Amino acid sequence: MRTVGIRRRVLIVGWSSFRDGEATAGDVLALRRVEDVLARAGLAYDVVWSPVFRPEALHLEQVRPGEYSHLVFVCGPLHGPQIEALHRRFAHCVRVAVGTSVIDPASAAVTGFHRVLARDAPGAEPVVDLSAGAPADPARPVVGVILTHGQHEYGPQRRHAQVTAVVTRWLSGKDCARLELETRLDTHDWRLCATPAQLSSVLARLDVVVTDRLHGLVLSLRAGKPALAVDPVAGGAKVTAQARACGWPALLAAERLDAAGLDRWWEWCLTAGRVTARRIQQQLRQGDAVRDGTDELLQALGPCSVG
């Protein structure tokens, strides 16, 4: 082990550092926990990321091993040739694994470390995962996304594919938690809600809904949540009509859909739109006071007698 003459600097790696390695939320939080500990101790460090996950970050291919005195492997199971390759490439470094799972204590991936601070290992008492102690971030908006790819009855007026492409590309750049939802109910598919009450319970816990569906708009307002609505039919159709009927302003036309318009209504939905949505919710709860067609239904049915 040769560290003489090397400025003390730590390289932090994990499964999310390998080219095809997955980056899970737990992995990233575990790395952040280690970063926080090293930073508070005044230790210099770099973090390596997969070029697939973070193209702009430091990648293993760019690392010069001689610039580091220590290597810390964070989270995940200790096994396989990728970790064994780290031992060979960073043979001069003090190598420590922390917050990891040990499956086979005799494997080269495990024995190559000078110290293994496992979260779980055969015969050892488990410790809390690193992700639990990571610094907390402010909550991000939770967004329900309800889009339709059907409605072929609108023929050449359909702009559904273009709307989906613009909206999803725009959403991918937003710092928010996205939850794809479907208004279709199914009593056999566990991924879908089986009752309206189940879907309403989800909507009630969101901050905003992004939708190009009529019921995506209406059910959001029924739950008191702002909806950023897009009418996917050229010239406007039922989504536009329903926004007008409900008195809801956050609506964009397919022909004029762009990031600037989406940004404008996004900010409104997360601020003043919350108040407006709750007000409309109260109006909709009035039932018979809302003009929805049922006010004329009995008249349309005509005289009815029983028996």
Short mmCIF file of C-alpha atoms in Angstrom, two decimals:
data_model
loop_
_atom_site.label_atom_id
_atom_site.label_comp_id
_atom_site.label_asym_id
_atom_site.label_seq_id
_atom_site.Cartn_x
_atom_site.Cartn_y
_atom_site.Cartn_z
CA MET A 1 0.00 0.00 0.00
CA ARG A 2 1.70 3.17 -1.24
CA THR A 3 0.20 6.52 -0.19
CA VAL A 4 3.38 8.47 0.52
CA GLY A 5 3.53 11.71 -1.47
CA ILE A 6 -0.14 11.61 -2.45
CA ARG A 7 -2.24 14.51 -1.24
CA ARG A 8 -5.05 13.13 0.91
CA ARG A 9 -8.09 13.02 -1.32
CA VAL A 10 -11.00 10.59 -1.29
CA LEU A 11 -12.73 9.16 -4.35
CA ILE A 12 -16.33 8.14 -3.65
CA VAL A 13 -17.75 5.42 -5.88
CA GLY A 14 -20.75 3.10 -5.91
CA TRP A 15 -22.84 1.06 -8.30
CA SER A 16 -24.13 4.33 -9.74
CA SER A 17 -20.54 5.09 -10.81
CA PHE A 18 -20.27 2.31 -13.39
CA ARG A 19 -21.16 3.03 -17.02
CA ASP A 20 -24.29 0.89 -17.00
CA GLY A 21 -24.90 1.10 -13.28
CA GLU A 22 -28.34 2.04 -12.05
CA ALA A 23 -28.76 5.05 -9.81
CA THR A 24 -31.49 4.43 -7.27
CA ALA A 25 -32.80 7.06 -4.88
CA GLY A 26 -31.31 5.09 -1.99
CA ASP A 27 -27.90 4.93 -3.68
CA VAL A 28 -27.82 8.67 -4.30
CA LEU A 29 -28.90 9.49 -0.74
CA ALA A 30 -26.27 7.11 0.64
CA LEU A 31 -23.61 8.92 -1.40
CA ARG A 32 -24.92 12.23 -0.12
CA ARG A 33 -24.67 10.98 3.46
CA VAL A 34 -20.99 10.08 2.93
CA GLU A 35 -20.35 13.42 1.20
CA ASP A 36 -21.85 15.25 4.17
CA VAL A 37 -19.69 13.35 6.67
CA LEU A 38 -16.48 13.96 4.71
CA ALA A 39 -17.28 17.63 4.10
CA ARG A 40 -17.94 18.26 7.81
CA ALA A 41 -14.62 16.54 8.59
CA GLY A 42 -12.85 18.88 6.15
CA LEU A 43 -11.76 16.09 3.81
CA ALA A 44 -11.38 16.69 0.09
CA TYR A 45 -13.29 14.29 -2.13
CA ASP A 46 -14.74 13.67 -5.59
CA VAL A 47 -17.80 11.63 -6.54
CA VAL A 48 -17.89 9.45 -9.65
CA TRP A 49 -21.13 9.05 -11.63
CA SER A 50 -22.29 6.91 -14.50
CA PRO A 51 -22.06 8.88 -17.77
CA VAL A 52 -25.51 7.55 -18.65
CA PHE A 53 -27.06 9.03 -15.50
CA ARG A 54 -25.04 12.25 -15.25
CA PRO A 55 -23.20 12.99 -18.51
CA GLU A 56 -21.77 16.26 -17.17
CA ALA A 57 -20.21 14.76 -14.01
CA LEU A 58 -16.88 13.06 -13.29
CA HIS A 59 -16.72 9.53 -14.80
CA LEU A 60 -14.48 6.58 -13.98
CA GLU A 61 -12.80 6.81 -17.38
CA GLN A 62 -11.72 10.38 -16.55
CA VAL A 63 -10.32 9.60 -13.11
CA ARG A 64 -6.56 9.65 -12.57
CA PRO A 65 -6.02 7.11 -9.78
CA GLY A 66 -2.73 8.68 -8.70
CA GLU A 67 -4.59 11.81 -7.54
CA TYR A 68 -6.34 9.89 -4.75
CA SER A 69 -5.14 8.42 -1.49
CA HIS A 70 -8.42 6.72 -0.49
CA LEU A 71 -11.31 5.04 -2.28
CA VAL A 72 -14.69 4.68 -0.56
CA PHE A 73 -17.28 2.35 -2.07
CA VAL A 74 -20.79 3.26 -0.94
CA CYS A 75 -23.97 1.16 -0.71
CA GLY A 76 -25.07 -1.90 -2.64
CA PRO A 77 -23.81 -5.50 -2.62
CA LEU A 78 -20.09 -6.26 -2.73
CA HIS A 79 -19.71 -8.72 -5.57
CA GLY A 80 -18.63 -9.05 -9.16
CA PRO A 81 -15.83 -8.15 -11.56
CA GLN A 82 -16.54 -4.42 -11.61
CA ILE A 83 -15.64 -4.03 -7.96
CA GLU A 84 -12.67 -6.37 -8.34
CA ALA A 85 -11.41 -4.13 -11.16
CA LEU A 86 -11.55 -1.15 -8.78
CA HIS A 87 -9.19 -2.99 -6.41
CA ARG A 88 -6.68 -3.48 -9.20
CA ARG A 89 -6.92 0.03 -10.61
CA PHE A 90 -6.73 1.73 -7.20
CA ALA A 91 -4.32 -0.75 -5.61
CA HIS A 92 -2.27 2.09 -4.09
CA CYS A 93 -5.30 3.55 -2.29
CA VAL A 94 -6.70 2.74 1.12
CA ARG A 95 -9.98 1.10 0.09
CA VAL A 96 -13.02 1.19 2.38
CA ALA A 97 -16.57 -0.07 1.77
CA VAL A 98 -19.40 1.47 3.79
CA GLY A 99 -23.12 0.82 3.98
CA THR A 100 -22.82 -2.30 1.82
CA SER A 101 -24.27 -5.81 1.81
CA VAL A 102 -21.83 -8.71 2.10
CA ILE A 103 -23.11 -11.90 0.52
CA ASP A 104 -19.91 -13.95 0.33
CA PRO A 105 -17.24 -12.73 2.78
CA ALA A 106 -14.60 -14.76 0.91
CA SER A 107 -15.19 -13.19 -2.52
CA ALA A 108 -12.41 -11.08 -4.02
CA ALA A 109 -14.77 -8.12 -4.23
CA VAL A 110 -15.01 -8.15 -0.43
CA THR A 111 -11.50 -9.18 0.59
CA GLY A 112 -9.97 -6.51 -1.65
CA PHE A 113 -11.07 -3.81 0.78
CA HIS A 114 -8.91 -2.82 3.71
CA ARG A 115 -12.06 -2.25 5.76
CA VAL A 116 -15.69 -3.21 5.18
CA LEU A 117 -18.26 -1.31 7.23
CA ALA A 118 -21.23 -3.42 6.16
CA ARG A 119 -24.87 -2.59 6.70
CA ASP A 120 -25.52 -6.35 6.69
CA ALA A 121 -23.20 -9.35 6.57
CA PRO A 122 -23.27 -12.99 7.69
CA GLY A 123 -22.90 -13.23 11.44
CA ALA A 124 -22.91 -9.45 11.99
CA GLU A 125 -25.47 -7.17 13.56
CA PRO A 126 -27.08 -5.00 10.82
CA VAL A 127 -26.85 -1.22 10.92
CA VAL A 128 -29.17 1.43 9.51
CA ASP A 129 -28.76 2.15 5.80
CA LEU A 130 -26.84 5.32 4.93
CA SER A 131 -29.77 6.79 3.01
CA ALA A 132 -31.78 7.22 6.23
CA GLY A 133 -29.30 9.77 7.59
CA ALA A 134 -28.76 11.77 4.40
CA PRO A 135 -29.34 15.53 4.60
CA ALA A 136 -33.00 16.37 3.97
CA ASP A 137 -34.04 18.42 0.95
CA PRO A 138 -37.06 20.73 0.68
CA ALA A 139 -40.11 18.91 -0.63
CA ARG A 140 -40.70 19.07 -4.37
CA PRO A 141 -44.14 19.47 -5.98
CA VAL A 142 -45.92 16.17 -6.52
CA VAL A 143 -47.49 16.15 -9.97
CA GLY A 144 -50.08 13.79 -11.36
CA VAL A 145 -49.78 13.31 -15.12
CA ILE A 146 -52.94 12.22 -16.93
CA LEU A 147 -52.56 12.04 -20.71
CA THR A 148 -54.57 10.31 -23.40
CA HIS A 149 -53.33 8.74 -26.63
CA GLY A 150 -56.76 7.86 -28.00
CA GLN A 151 -59.81 9.93 -29.00
CA HIS A 152 -59.59 8.96 -32.64
CA GLU A 153 -63.09 10.32 -33.14
CA TYR A 154 -61.52 13.75 -33.66
CA GLY A 155 -59.81 12.56 -36.85
CA PRO A 156 -57.45 15.07 -38.46
CA GLN A 157 -57.96 17.51 -35.60
CA ARG A 158 -56.07 15.21 -33.25
CA ARG A 159 -52.81 16.67 -31.89
CA HIS A 160 -52.40 14.11 -29.11
CA ALA A 161 -48.94 12.85 -30.11
CA GLN A 162 -47.55 16.36 -30.42
CA VAL A 163 -49.08 17.42 -27.09
CA THR A 164 -47.67 14.37 -25.31
CA ALA A 165 -44.20 14.99 -26.77
CA VAL A 166 -44.12 18.66 -25.74
CA VAL A 167 -45.62 18.10 -22.28
CA THR A 168 -43.43 15.12 -21.32
CA ARG A 169 -40.25 16.78 -22.60
CA TRP A 170 -41.12 19.90 -20.58
CA LEU A 171 -41.98 17.86 -17.48
CA SER A 172 -38.66 15.99 -17.61
CA GLY A 173 -36.91 19.31 -16.99
CA LYS A 174 -39.01 20.21 -13.96
CA ASP A 175 -37.75 19.58 -10.44
CA CYS A 176 -40.83 17.71 -9.32
CA ALA A 177 -42.05 14.24 -8.42
CA ARG A 178 -44.05 12.90 -11.37
CA LEU A 179 -46.78 10.30 -10.97
CA GLU A 180 -48.36 8.92 -14.13
CA LEU A 181 -52.06 8.29 -13.58
CA GLU A 182 -54.92 6.77 -15.56
CA THR A 183 -58.62 7.56 -15.21
CA ARG A 184 -59.52 4.11 -16.56
CA LEU A 185 -60.57 1.76 -13.78
CA ASP A 186 -59.70 -1.92 -13.63
CA THR A 187 -60.58 -4.47 -10.96
CA HIS A 188 -57.90 -6.94 -12.13
CA ASP A 189 -54.82 -4.79 -12.84
CA TRP A 190 -53.14 -3.82 -9.54
CA ARG A 191 -51.49 -0.84 -11.21
CA LEU A 192 -54.82 0.86 -11.85
CA CYS A 193 -57.44 2.14 -9.45
CA ALA A 194 -60.54 -0.04 -9.15
CA THR A 195 -62.91 2.66 -7.93
CA PRO A 196 -63.36 6.42 -8.35
CA ALA A 197 -62.74 6.80 -4.61
CA GLN A 198 -59.28 5.28 -4.98
CA LEU A 199 -58.34 7.71 -7.76
CA SER A 200 -59.81 10.64 -5.84
CA SER A 201 -57.68 9.69 -2.84
CA VAL A 202 -54.55 9.89 -4.99
CA LEU A 203 -55.54 13.23 -6.53
CA ALA A 204 -56.23 14.71 -3.09
CA ARG A 205 -52.58 14.14 -2.14
CA LEU A 206 -51.08 15.89 -5.18
CA ASP A 207 -49.94 19.48 -5.60
CA VAL A 208 -50.92 19.83 -9.25
CA VAL A 209 -52.18 17.75 -12.17
CA VAL A 210 -50.97 18.05 -15.76
CA THR A 211 -53.55 16.67 -18.15
CA ASP A 212 -55.02 16.72 -21.64
CA ARG A 213 -58.11 14.77 -20.59
CA LEU A 214 -61.52 16.16 -19.70
CA HIS A 215 -61.85 13.99 -16.61
CA GLY A 216 -58.26 14.70 -15.66
CA LEU A 217 -59.33 18.33 -15.38
CA VAL A 218 -62.70 17.77 -13.71
CA LEU A 219 -61.58 15.20 -11.17
CA SER A 220 -58.61 17.38 -10.20
CA LEU A 221 -60.91 20.33 -9.51
CA ARG A 222 -63.33 18.02 -7.70
CA ALA A 223 -60.40 17.13 -5.42
CA GLY A 224 -59.53 20.82 -5.00
CA LYS A 225 -56.26 20.53 -6.92
CA PRO A 226 -55.10 22.85 -9.71
CA ALA A 227 -54.90 21.33 -13.18
CA LEU A 228 -52.62 22.54 -15.93
CA ALA A 229 -54.83 21.52 -18.84
CA VAL A 230 -53.99 21.19 -22.52
CA ASP A 231 -56.64 20.66 -25.19
CA PRO A 232 -55.14 18.09 -27.60
CA VAL A 233 -57.68 18.81 -30.34
CA ALA A 234 -56.97 21.55 -32.89
CA GLY A 235 -59.47 24.37 -32.54
CA GLY A 236 -60.46 23.23 -29.07
CA ALA A 237 -62.94 20.54 -28.06
CA LYS A 238 -64.29 19.05 -24.85
CA VAL A 239 -61.34 20.01 -22.63
CA THR A 240 -61.71 23.65 -23.63
CA ALA A 241 -65.48 23.48 -23.17
CA GLN A 242 -65.14 21.92 -19.72
CA ALA A 243 -62.56 24.46 -18.56
CA ARG A 244 -65.01 27.17 -19.57
CA ALA A 245 -67.93 25.45 -17.82
CA CYS A 246 -65.91 25.12 -14.60
CA GLY A 247 -64.47 28.63 -14.83
CA TRP A 248 -60.91 27.27 -14.93
CA PRO A 249 -58.31 29.49 -16.66
CA ALA A 250 -55.18 27.27 -16.75
CA LEU A 251 -55.72 25.96 -20.27
CA LEU A 252 -53.44 25.81 -23.31
CA ALA A 253 -54.39 25.08 -26.91
CA ALA A 254 -52.51 22.41 -28.84
CA GLU A 255 -51.67 24.87 -31.62
CA ARG A 256 -50.00 27.30 -29.22
CA LEU A 257 -48.40 24.85 -26.84
CA ASP A 258 -44.86 25.73 -25.80
CA ALA A 259 -42.59 25.66 -22.75
CA ALA A 260 -43.17 29.35 -21.99
CA GLY A 261 -46.92 28.87 -21.73
CA LEU A 262 -46.53 25.73 -19.66
CA ASP A 263 -44.11 27.52 -17.32
CA ARG A 264 -46.51 30.42 -16.87
CA TRP A 265 -49.47 28.26 -15.89
CA TRP A 266 -47.23 25.96 -13.83
CA GLU A 267 -46.23 28.87 -11.58
CA TRP A 268 -49.85 30.01 -11.34
CA CYS A 269 -51.09 26.51 -10.43
CA LEU A 270 -48.55 26.26 -7.62
CA THR A 271 -49.49 29.68 -6.21
CA ALA A 272 -52.78 31.48 -6.86
CA GLY A 273 -54.19 28.46 -8.67
CA ARG A 274 -54.41 26.53 -5.41
CA VAL A 275 -56.89 29.04 -4.03
CA THR A 276 -58.90 29.07 -7.24
CA ALA A 277 -59.05 25.26 -7.33
CA ARG A 278 -60.32 25.08 -3.75
CA ARG A 279 -62.97 27.70 -4.54
CA ILE A 280 -64.18 25.73 -7.56
CA GLN A 281 -64.16 22.56 -5.47
CA GLN A 282 -66.56 24.19 -3.02
CA GLN A 283 -68.82 25.26 -5.89
CA LEU A 284 -68.88 21.76 -7.35
CA ARG A 285 -69.81 20.30 -3.97
CA GLN A 286 -73.06 22.24 -4.01
CA GLY A 287 -74.54 19.48 -6.15
CA ASP A 288 -77.99 20.58 -7.27
CA ALA A 289 -76.81 24.20 -7.50
CA VAL A 290 -74.38 23.26 -10.30
CA ARG A 291 -75.68 23.35 -13.85
CA ASP A 292 -74.64 19.96 -15.22
CA GLY A 293 -77.60 18.78 -17.25
CA THR A 294 -79.41 16.97 -14.47
CA ASP A 295 -81.43 20.12 -13.83
CA GLU A 296 -83.34 19.37 -17.03
CA LEU A 297 -83.15 15.56 -16.89
CA LEU A 298 -86.49 14.92 -15.19
CA GLN A 299 -88.22 17.33 -17.55
CA ALA A 300 -86.66 15.52 -20.51
CA LEU A 301 -87.88 12.16 -19.17
CA GLY A 302 -91.44 13.44 -19.08
CA PRO A 303 -94.21 12.26 -16.74
CA CYS A 304 -93.34 8.97 -15.08
CA SER A 305 -95.63 6.74 -13.07
CA VAL A 306 -94.89 3.64 -11.05
CA GLY A 307 -97.24 0.64 -10.80
#
